[in-house]
mmCIF file with all atom_site columns, C-alpha atoms in Angstrom:
data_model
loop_
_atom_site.group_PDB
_atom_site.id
_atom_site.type_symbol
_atom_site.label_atom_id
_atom_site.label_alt_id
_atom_site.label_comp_id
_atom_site.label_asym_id
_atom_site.label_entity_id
_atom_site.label_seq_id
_atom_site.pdbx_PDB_ins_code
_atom_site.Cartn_x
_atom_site.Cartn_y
_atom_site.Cartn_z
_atom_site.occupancy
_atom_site.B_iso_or_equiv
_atom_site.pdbx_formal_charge
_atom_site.auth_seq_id
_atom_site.auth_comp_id
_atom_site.auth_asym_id
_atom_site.auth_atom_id
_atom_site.pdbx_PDB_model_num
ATOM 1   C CA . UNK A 1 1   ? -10.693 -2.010  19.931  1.00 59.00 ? 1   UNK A CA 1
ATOM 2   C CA . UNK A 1 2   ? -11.331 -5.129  17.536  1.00 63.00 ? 2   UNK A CA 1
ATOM 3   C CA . UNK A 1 3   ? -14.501 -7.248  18.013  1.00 67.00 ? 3   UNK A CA 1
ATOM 4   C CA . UNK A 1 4   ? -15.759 -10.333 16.345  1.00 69.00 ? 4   UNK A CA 1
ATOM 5   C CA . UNK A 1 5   ? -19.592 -10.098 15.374  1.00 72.00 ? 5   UNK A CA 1
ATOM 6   C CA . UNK A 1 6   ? -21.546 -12.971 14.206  1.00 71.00 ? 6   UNK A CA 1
ATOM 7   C CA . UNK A 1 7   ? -23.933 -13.438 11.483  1.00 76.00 ? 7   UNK A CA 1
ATOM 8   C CA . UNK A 1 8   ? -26.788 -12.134 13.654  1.00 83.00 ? 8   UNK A CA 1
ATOM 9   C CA . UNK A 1 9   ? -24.932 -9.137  14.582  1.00 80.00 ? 9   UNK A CA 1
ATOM 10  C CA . UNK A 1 10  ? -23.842 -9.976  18.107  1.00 81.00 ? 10  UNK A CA 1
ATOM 11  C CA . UNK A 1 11  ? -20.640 -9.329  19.057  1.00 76.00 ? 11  UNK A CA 1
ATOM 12  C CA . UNK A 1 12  ? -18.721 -12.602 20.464  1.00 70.00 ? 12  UNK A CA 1
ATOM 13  C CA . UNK A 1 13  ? -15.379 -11.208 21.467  1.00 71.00 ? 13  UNK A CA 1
ATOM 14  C CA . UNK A 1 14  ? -14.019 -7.774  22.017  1.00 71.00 ? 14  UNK A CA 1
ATOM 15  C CA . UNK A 1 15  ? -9.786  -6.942  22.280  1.00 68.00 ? 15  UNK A CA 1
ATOM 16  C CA . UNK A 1 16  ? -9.407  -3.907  24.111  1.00 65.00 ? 16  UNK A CA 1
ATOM 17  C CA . UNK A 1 17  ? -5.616  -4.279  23.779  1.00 61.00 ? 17  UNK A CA 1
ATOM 18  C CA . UNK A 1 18  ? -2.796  -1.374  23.549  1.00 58.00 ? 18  UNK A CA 1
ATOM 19  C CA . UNK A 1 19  ? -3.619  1.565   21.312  1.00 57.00 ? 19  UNK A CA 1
ATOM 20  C CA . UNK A 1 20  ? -1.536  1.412   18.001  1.00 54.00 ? 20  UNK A CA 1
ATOM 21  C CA . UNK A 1 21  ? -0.818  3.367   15.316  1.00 52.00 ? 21  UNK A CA 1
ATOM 22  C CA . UNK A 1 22  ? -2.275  2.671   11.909  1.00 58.00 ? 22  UNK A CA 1
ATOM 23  C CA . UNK A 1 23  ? -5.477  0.377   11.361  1.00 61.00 ? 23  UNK A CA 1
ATOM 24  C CA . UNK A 1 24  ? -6.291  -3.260  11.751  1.00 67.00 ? 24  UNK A CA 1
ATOM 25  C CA . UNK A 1 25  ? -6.434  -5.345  8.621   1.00 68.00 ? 25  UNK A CA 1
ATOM 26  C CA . UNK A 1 26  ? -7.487  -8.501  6.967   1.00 70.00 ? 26  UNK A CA 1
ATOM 27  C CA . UNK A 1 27  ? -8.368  -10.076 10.793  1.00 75.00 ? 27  UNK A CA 1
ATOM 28  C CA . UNK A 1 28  ? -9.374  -13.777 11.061  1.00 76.00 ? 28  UNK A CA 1
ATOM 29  C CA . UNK A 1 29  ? -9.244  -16.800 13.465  1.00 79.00 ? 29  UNK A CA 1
ATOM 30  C CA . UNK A 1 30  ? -6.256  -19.319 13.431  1.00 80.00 ? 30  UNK A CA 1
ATOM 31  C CA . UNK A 1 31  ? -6.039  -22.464 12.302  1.00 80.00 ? 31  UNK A CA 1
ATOM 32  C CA . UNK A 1 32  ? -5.896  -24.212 15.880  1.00 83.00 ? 32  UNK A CA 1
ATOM 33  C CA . UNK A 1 33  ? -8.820  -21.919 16.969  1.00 81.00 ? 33  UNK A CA 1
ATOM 34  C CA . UNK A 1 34  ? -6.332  -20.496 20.258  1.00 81.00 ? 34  UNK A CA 1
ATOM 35  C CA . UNK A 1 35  ? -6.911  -16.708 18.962  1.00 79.00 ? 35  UNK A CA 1
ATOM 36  C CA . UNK A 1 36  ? -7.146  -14.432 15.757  1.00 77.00 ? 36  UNK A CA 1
ATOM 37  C CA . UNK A 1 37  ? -4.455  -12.848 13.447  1.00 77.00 ? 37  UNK A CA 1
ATOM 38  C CA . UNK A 1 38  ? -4.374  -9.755  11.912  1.00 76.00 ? 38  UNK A CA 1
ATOM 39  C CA . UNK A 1 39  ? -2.250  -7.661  10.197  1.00 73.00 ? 39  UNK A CA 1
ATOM 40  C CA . UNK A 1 40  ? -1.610  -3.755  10.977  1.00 70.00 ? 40  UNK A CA 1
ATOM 41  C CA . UNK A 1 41  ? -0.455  -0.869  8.908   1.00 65.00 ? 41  UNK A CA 1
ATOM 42  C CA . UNK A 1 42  ? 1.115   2.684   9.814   1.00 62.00 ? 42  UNK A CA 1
ATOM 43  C CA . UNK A 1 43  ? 1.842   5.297   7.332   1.00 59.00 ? 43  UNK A CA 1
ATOM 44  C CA . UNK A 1 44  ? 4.425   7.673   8.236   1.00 53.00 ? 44  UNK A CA 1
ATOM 45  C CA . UNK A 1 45  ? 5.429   10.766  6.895   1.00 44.00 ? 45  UNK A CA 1
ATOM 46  C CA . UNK A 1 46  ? 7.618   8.852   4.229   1.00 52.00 ? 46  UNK A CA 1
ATOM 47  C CA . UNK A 1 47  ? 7.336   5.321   4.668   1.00 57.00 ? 47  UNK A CA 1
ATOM 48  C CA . UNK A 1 48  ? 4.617   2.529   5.260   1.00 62.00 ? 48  UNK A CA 1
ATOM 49  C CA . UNK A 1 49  ? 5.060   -0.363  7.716   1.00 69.00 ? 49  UNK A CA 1
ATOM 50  C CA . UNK A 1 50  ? 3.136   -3.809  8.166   1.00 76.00 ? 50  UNK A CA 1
ATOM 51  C CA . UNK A 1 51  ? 3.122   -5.926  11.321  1.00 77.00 ? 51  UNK A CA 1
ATOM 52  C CA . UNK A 1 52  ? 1.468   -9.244  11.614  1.00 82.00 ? 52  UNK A CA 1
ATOM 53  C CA . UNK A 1 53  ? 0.416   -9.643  14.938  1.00 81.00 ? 53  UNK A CA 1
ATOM 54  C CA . UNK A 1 54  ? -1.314  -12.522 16.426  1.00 85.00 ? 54  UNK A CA 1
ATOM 55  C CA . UNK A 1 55  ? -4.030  -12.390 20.073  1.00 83.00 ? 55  UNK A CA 1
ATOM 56  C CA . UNK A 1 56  ? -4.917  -15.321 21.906  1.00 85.00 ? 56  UNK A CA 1
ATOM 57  C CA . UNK A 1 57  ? -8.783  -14.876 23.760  1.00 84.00 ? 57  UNK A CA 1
ATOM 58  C CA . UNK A 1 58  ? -7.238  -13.444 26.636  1.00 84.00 ? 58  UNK A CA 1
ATOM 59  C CA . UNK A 1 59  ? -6.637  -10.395 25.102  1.00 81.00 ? 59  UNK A CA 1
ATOM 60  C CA . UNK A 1 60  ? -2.685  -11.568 25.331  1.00 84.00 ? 60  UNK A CA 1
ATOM 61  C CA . UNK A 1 61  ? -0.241  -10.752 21.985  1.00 84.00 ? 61  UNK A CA 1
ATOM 62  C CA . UNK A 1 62  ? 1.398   -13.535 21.540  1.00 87.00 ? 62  UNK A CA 1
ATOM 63  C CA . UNK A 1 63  ? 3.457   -12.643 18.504  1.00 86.00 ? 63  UNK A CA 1
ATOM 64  C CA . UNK A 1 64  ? 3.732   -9.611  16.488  1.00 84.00 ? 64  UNK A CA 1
ATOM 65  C CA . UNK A 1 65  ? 6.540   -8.922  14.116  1.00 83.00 ? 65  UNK A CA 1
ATOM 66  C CA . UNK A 1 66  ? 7.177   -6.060  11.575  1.00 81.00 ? 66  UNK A CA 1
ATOM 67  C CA . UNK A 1 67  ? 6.843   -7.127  7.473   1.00 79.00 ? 67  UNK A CA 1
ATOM 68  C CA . UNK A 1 68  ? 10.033  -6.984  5.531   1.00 74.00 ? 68  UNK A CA 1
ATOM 69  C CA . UNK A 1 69  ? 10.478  -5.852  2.268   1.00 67.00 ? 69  UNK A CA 1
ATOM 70  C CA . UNK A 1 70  ? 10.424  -8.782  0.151   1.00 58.00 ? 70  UNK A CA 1
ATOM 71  C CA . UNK A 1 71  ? 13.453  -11.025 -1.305  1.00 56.00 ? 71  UNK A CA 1
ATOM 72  C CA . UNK A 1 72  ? 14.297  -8.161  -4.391  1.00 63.00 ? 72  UNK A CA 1
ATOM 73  C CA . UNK A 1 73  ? 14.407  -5.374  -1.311  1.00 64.00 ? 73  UNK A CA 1
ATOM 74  C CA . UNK A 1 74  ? 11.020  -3.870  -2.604  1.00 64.00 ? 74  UNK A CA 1
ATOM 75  C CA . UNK A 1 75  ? 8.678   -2.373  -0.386  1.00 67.00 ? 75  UNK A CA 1
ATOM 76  C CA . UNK A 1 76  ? 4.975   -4.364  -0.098  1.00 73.00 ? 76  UNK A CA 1
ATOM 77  C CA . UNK A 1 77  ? 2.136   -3.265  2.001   1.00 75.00 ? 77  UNK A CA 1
ATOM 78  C CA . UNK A 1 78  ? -0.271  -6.070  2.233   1.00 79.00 ? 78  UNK A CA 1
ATOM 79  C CA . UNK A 1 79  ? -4.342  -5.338  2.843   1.00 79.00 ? 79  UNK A CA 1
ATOM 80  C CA . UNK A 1 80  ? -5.984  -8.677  2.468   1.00 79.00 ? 80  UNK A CA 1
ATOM 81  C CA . UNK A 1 81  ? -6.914  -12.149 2.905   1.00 82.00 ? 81  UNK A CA 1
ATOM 82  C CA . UNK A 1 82  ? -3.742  -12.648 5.960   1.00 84.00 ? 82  UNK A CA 1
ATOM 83  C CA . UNK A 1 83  ? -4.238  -16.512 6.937   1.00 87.00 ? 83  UNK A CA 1
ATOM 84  C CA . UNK A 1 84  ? -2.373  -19.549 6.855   1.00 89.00 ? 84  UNK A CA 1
ATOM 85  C CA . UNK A 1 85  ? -0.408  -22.476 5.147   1.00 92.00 ? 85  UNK A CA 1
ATOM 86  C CA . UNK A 1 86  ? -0.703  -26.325 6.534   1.00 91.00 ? 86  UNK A CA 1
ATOM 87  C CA . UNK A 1 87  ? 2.854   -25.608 7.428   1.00 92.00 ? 87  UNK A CA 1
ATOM 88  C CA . UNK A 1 88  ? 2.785   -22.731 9.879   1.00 88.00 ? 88  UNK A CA 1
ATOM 89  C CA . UNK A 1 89  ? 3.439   -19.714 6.867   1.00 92.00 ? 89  UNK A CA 1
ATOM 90  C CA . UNK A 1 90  ? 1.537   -16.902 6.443   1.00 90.00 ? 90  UNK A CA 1
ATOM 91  C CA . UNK A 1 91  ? -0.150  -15.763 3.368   1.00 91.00 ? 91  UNK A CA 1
ATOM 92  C CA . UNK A 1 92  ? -1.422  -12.547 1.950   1.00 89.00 ? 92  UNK A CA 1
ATOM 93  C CA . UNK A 1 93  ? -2.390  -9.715  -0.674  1.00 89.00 ? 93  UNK A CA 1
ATOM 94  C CA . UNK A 1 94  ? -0.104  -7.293  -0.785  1.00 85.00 ? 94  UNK A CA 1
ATOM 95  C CA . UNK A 1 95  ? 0.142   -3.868  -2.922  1.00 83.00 ? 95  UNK A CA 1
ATOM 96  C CA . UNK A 1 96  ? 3.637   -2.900  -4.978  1.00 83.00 ? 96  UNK A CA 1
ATOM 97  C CA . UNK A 1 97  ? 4.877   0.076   -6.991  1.00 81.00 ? 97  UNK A CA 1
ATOM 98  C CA . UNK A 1 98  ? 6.240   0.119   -10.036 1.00 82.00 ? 98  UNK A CA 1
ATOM 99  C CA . UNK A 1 99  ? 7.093   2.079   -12.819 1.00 82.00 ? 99  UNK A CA 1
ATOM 100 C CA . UNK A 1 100 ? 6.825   1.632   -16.160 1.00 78.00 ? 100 UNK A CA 1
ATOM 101 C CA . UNK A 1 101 ? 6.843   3.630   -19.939 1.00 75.00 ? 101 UNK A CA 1
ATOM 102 C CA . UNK A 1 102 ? 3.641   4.674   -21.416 1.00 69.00 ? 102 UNK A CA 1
ATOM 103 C CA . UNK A 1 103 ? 4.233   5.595   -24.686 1.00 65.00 ? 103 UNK A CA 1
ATOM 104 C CA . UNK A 1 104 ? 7.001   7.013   -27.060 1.00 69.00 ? 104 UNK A CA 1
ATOM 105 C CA . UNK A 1 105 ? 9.247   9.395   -25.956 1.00 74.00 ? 105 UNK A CA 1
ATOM 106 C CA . UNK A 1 106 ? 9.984   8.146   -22.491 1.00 72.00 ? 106 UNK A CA 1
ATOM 107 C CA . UNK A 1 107 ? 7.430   9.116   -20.629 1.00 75.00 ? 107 UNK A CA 1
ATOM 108 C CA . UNK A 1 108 ? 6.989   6.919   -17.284 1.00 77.00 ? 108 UNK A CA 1
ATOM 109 C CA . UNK A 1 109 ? 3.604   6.010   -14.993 1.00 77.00 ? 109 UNK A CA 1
ATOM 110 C CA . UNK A 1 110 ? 3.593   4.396   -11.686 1.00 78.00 ? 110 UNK A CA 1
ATOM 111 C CA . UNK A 1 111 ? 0.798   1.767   -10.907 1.00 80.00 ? 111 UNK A CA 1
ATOM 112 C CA . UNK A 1 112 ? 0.539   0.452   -8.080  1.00 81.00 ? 112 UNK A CA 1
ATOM 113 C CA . UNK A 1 113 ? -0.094  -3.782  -8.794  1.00 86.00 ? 113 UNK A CA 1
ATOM 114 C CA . UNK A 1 114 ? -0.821  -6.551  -6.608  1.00 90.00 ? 114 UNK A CA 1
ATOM 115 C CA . UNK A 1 115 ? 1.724   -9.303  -5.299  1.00 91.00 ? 115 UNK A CA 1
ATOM 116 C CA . UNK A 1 116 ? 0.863   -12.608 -3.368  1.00 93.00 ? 116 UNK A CA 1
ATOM 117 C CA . UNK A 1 117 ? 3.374   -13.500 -0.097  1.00 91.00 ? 117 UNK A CA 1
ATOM 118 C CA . UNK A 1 118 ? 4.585   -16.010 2.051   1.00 92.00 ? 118 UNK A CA 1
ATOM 119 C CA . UNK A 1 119 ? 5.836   -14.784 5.691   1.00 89.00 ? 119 UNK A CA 1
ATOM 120 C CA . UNK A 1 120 ? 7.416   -17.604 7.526   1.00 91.00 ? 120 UNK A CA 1
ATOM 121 C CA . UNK A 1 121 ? 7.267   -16.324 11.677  1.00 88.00 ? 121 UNK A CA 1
ATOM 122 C CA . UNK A 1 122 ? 10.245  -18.668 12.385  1.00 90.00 ? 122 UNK A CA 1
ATOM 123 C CA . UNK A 1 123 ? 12.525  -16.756 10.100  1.00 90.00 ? 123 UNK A CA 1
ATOM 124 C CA . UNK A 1 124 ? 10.768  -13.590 10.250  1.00 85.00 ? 124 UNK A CA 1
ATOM 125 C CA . UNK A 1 125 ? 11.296  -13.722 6.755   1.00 86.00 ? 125 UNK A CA 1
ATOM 126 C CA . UNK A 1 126 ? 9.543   -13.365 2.896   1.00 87.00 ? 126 UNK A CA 1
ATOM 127 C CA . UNK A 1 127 ? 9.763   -17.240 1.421   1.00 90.00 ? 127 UNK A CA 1
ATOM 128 C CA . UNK A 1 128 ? 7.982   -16.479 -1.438  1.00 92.00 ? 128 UNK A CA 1
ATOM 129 C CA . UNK A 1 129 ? 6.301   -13.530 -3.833  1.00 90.00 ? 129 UNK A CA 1
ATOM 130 C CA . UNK A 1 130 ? 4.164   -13.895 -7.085  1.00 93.00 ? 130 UNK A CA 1
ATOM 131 C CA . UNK A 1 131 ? 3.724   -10.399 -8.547  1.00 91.00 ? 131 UNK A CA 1
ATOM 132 C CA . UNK A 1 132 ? 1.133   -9.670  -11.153 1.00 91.00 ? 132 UNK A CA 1
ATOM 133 C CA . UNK A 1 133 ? 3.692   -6.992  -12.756 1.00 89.00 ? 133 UNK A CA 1
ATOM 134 C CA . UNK A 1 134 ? 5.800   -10.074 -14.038 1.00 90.00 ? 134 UNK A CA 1
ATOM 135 C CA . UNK A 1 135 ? 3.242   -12.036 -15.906 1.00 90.00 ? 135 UNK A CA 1
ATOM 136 C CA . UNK A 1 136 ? 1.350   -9.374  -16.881 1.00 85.00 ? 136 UNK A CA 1
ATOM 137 C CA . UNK A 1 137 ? 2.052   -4.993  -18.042 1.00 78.00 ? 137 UNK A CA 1
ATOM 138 C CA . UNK A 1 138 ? -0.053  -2.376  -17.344 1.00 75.00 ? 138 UNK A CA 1
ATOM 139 C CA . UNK A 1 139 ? 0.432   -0.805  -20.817 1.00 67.00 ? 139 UNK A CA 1
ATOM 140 C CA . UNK A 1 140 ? -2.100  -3.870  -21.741 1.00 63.00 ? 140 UNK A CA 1
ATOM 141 C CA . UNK A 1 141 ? -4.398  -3.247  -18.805 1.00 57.00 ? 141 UNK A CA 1
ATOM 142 C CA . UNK A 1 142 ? -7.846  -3.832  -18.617 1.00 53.00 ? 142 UNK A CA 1
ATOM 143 C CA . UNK A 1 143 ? -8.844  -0.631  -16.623 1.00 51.00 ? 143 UNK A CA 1
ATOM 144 C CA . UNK A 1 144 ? -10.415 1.961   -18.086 1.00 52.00 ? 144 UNK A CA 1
ATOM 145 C CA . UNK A 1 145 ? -8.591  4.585   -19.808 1.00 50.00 ? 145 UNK A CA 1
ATOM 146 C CA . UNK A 1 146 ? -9.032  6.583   -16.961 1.00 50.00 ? 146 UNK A CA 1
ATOM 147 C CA . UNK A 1 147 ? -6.552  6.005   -14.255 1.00 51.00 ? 147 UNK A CA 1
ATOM 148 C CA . UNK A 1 148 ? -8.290  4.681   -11.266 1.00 59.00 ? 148 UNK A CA 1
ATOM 149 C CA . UNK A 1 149 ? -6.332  6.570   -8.410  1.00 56.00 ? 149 UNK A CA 1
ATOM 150 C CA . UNK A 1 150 ? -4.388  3.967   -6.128  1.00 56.00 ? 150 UNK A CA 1
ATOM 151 C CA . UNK A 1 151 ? -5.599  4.132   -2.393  1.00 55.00 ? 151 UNK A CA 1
ATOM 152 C CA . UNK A 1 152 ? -2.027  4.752   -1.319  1.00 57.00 ? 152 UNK A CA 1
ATOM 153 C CA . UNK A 1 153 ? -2.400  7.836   -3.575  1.00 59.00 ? 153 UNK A CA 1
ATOM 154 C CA . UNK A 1 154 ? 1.014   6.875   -5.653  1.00 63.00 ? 154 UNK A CA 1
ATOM 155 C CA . UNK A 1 155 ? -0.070  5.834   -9.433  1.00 67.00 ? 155 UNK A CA 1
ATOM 156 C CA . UNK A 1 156 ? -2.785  4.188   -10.754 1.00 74.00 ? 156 UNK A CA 1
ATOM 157 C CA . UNK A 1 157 ? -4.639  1.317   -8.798  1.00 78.00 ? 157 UNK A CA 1
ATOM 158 C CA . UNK A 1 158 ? -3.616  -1.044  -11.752 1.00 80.00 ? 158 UNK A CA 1
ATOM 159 C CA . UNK A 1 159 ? -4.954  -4.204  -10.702 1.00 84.00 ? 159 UNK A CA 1
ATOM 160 C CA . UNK A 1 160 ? -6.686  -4.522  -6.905  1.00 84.00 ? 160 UNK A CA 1
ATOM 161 C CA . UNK A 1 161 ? -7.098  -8.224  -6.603  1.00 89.00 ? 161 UNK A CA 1
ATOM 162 C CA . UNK A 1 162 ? -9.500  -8.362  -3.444  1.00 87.00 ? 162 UNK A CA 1
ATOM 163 C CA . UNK A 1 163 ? -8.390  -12.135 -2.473  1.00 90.00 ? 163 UNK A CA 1
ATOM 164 C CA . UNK A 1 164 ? -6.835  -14.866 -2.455  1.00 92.00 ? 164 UNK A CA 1
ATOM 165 C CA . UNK A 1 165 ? -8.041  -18.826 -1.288  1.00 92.00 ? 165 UNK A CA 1
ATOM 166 C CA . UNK A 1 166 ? -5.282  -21.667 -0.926  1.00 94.00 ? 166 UNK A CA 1
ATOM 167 C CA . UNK A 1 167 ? -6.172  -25.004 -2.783  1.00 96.00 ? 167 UNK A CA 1
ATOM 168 C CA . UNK A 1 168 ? -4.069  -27.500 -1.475  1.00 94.00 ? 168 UNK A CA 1
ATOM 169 C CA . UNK A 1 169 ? -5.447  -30.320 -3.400  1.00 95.00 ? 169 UNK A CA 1
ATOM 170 C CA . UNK A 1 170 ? -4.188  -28.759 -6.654  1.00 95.00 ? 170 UNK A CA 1
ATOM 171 C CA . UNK A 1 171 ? -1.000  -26.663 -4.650  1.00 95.00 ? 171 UNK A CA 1
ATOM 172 C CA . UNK A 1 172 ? -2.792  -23.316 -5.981  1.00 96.00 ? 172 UNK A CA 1
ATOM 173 C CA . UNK A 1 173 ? -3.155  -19.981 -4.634  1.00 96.00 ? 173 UNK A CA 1
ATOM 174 C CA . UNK A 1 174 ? -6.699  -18.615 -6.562  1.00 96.00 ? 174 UNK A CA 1
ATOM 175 C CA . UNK A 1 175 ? -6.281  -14.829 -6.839  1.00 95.00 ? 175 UNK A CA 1
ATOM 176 C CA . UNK A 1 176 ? -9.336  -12.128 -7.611  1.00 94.00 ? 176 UNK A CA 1
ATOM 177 C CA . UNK A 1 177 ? -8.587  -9.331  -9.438  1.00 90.00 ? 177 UNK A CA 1
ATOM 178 C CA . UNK A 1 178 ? -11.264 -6.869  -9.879  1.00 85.00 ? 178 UNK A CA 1
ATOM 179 C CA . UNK A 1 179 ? -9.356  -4.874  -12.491 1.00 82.00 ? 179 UNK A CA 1
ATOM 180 C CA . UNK A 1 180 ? -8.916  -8.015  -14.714 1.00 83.00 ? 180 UNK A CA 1
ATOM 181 C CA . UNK A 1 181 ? -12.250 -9.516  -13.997 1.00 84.00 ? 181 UNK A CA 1
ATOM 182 C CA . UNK A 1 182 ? -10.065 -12.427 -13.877 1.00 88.00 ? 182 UNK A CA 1
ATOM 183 C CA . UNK A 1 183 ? -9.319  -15.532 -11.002 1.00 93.00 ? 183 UNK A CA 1
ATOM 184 C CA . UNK A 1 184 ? -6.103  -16.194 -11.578 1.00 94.00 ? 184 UNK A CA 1
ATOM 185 C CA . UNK A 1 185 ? -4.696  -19.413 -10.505 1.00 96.00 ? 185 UNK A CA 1
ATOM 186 C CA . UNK A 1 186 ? -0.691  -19.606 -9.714  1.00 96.00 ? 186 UNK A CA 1
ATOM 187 C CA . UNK A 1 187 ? 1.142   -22.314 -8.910  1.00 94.00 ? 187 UNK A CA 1
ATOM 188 C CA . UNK A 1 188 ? 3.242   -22.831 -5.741  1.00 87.00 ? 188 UNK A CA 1
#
């Protein structure tokens, strides 16, 4: 079940709709105010898959499709901030792997780092990714020395930007990252 509750606490519209697997995530109400989108996760034994989906007040789904790994073939599992370009695209948060050398001698460390995306629903398709992992390393991170465990429970939660705001005006996407305590503009 997913609800939307105003600021007073009463709940203005309840989705009953087919049981899923996984959890609901980074819900919010489209542009032309027909419904809200959302964005679900599963985790399976060894892999973890995204749908967006999108619900109209009826209760009807009127489109869901399944995330694809993004242009390089890498695997991204978004979590926040899911909404929407002037030009029908989808934007959002997502989380990446990667692994890198920490020291002499070879040894290697996954972090997990955040990576902003552009779905387009025509294509079903990944138009665009900004990673933090290529403008920035996680050998100069600002974390703690002690690794902050990654929620997906693979590496160290490097990074864990918590959202990102379109400025259209100035064609940037304005990314918060906790682990920097940074906003980071980058340019589309």
């Amino acid at each position: 079940m997913r609800s939307i509750v105003n600021l007073e606490g009463e709940t203005g519209w309840i989705w009953e709709g087919p049981e899923a697997p996984g959890f609901c995530m980074a819900p919010s109400i489209k542009s032309d105010g027909t419904g809200i989108r959302a964005m679900r996760l599963f985790a399976g034994v060894e892999r973890l898959q995204a749908w967006i989906f999108e619900v109209d007040w009826d209760g009807n789904i009127t489109y869901e499709a399944p995330l694809p790994n993004d242009n390089e073939g890498r695997r991204i599992v978004p979590h926040h901030e899911l909404d929407e370009l002037p030009d029908g695209r989808r934007y959002y948060l997502g989380w990446e792997w990667r692994e890198f050398p920490t020291g002499p001698g070879g040894a290697m460390e996954w972090a997990e780092g955040d990576i902003i995306q552009i779905f387009n629903p025509a294509t079903g398709q990944v138009d665009w990714s900004w990673t933090l992992f290529d403008h920035f390393t996680p050998l100069n991170r600002p974390t703690p020395e002690e690794a902050i465990q990654a929620f997906s429970g693979f590496g160290s939660d490097w990074s864990h930007a918590n959202g990102i705001d379109w400025d259209p005006a100035n064609q940037i996407f304005w990314m918060s990252v906790r682990h920097f305590d940074a906003l980071i503009g980058v340019e589309f």
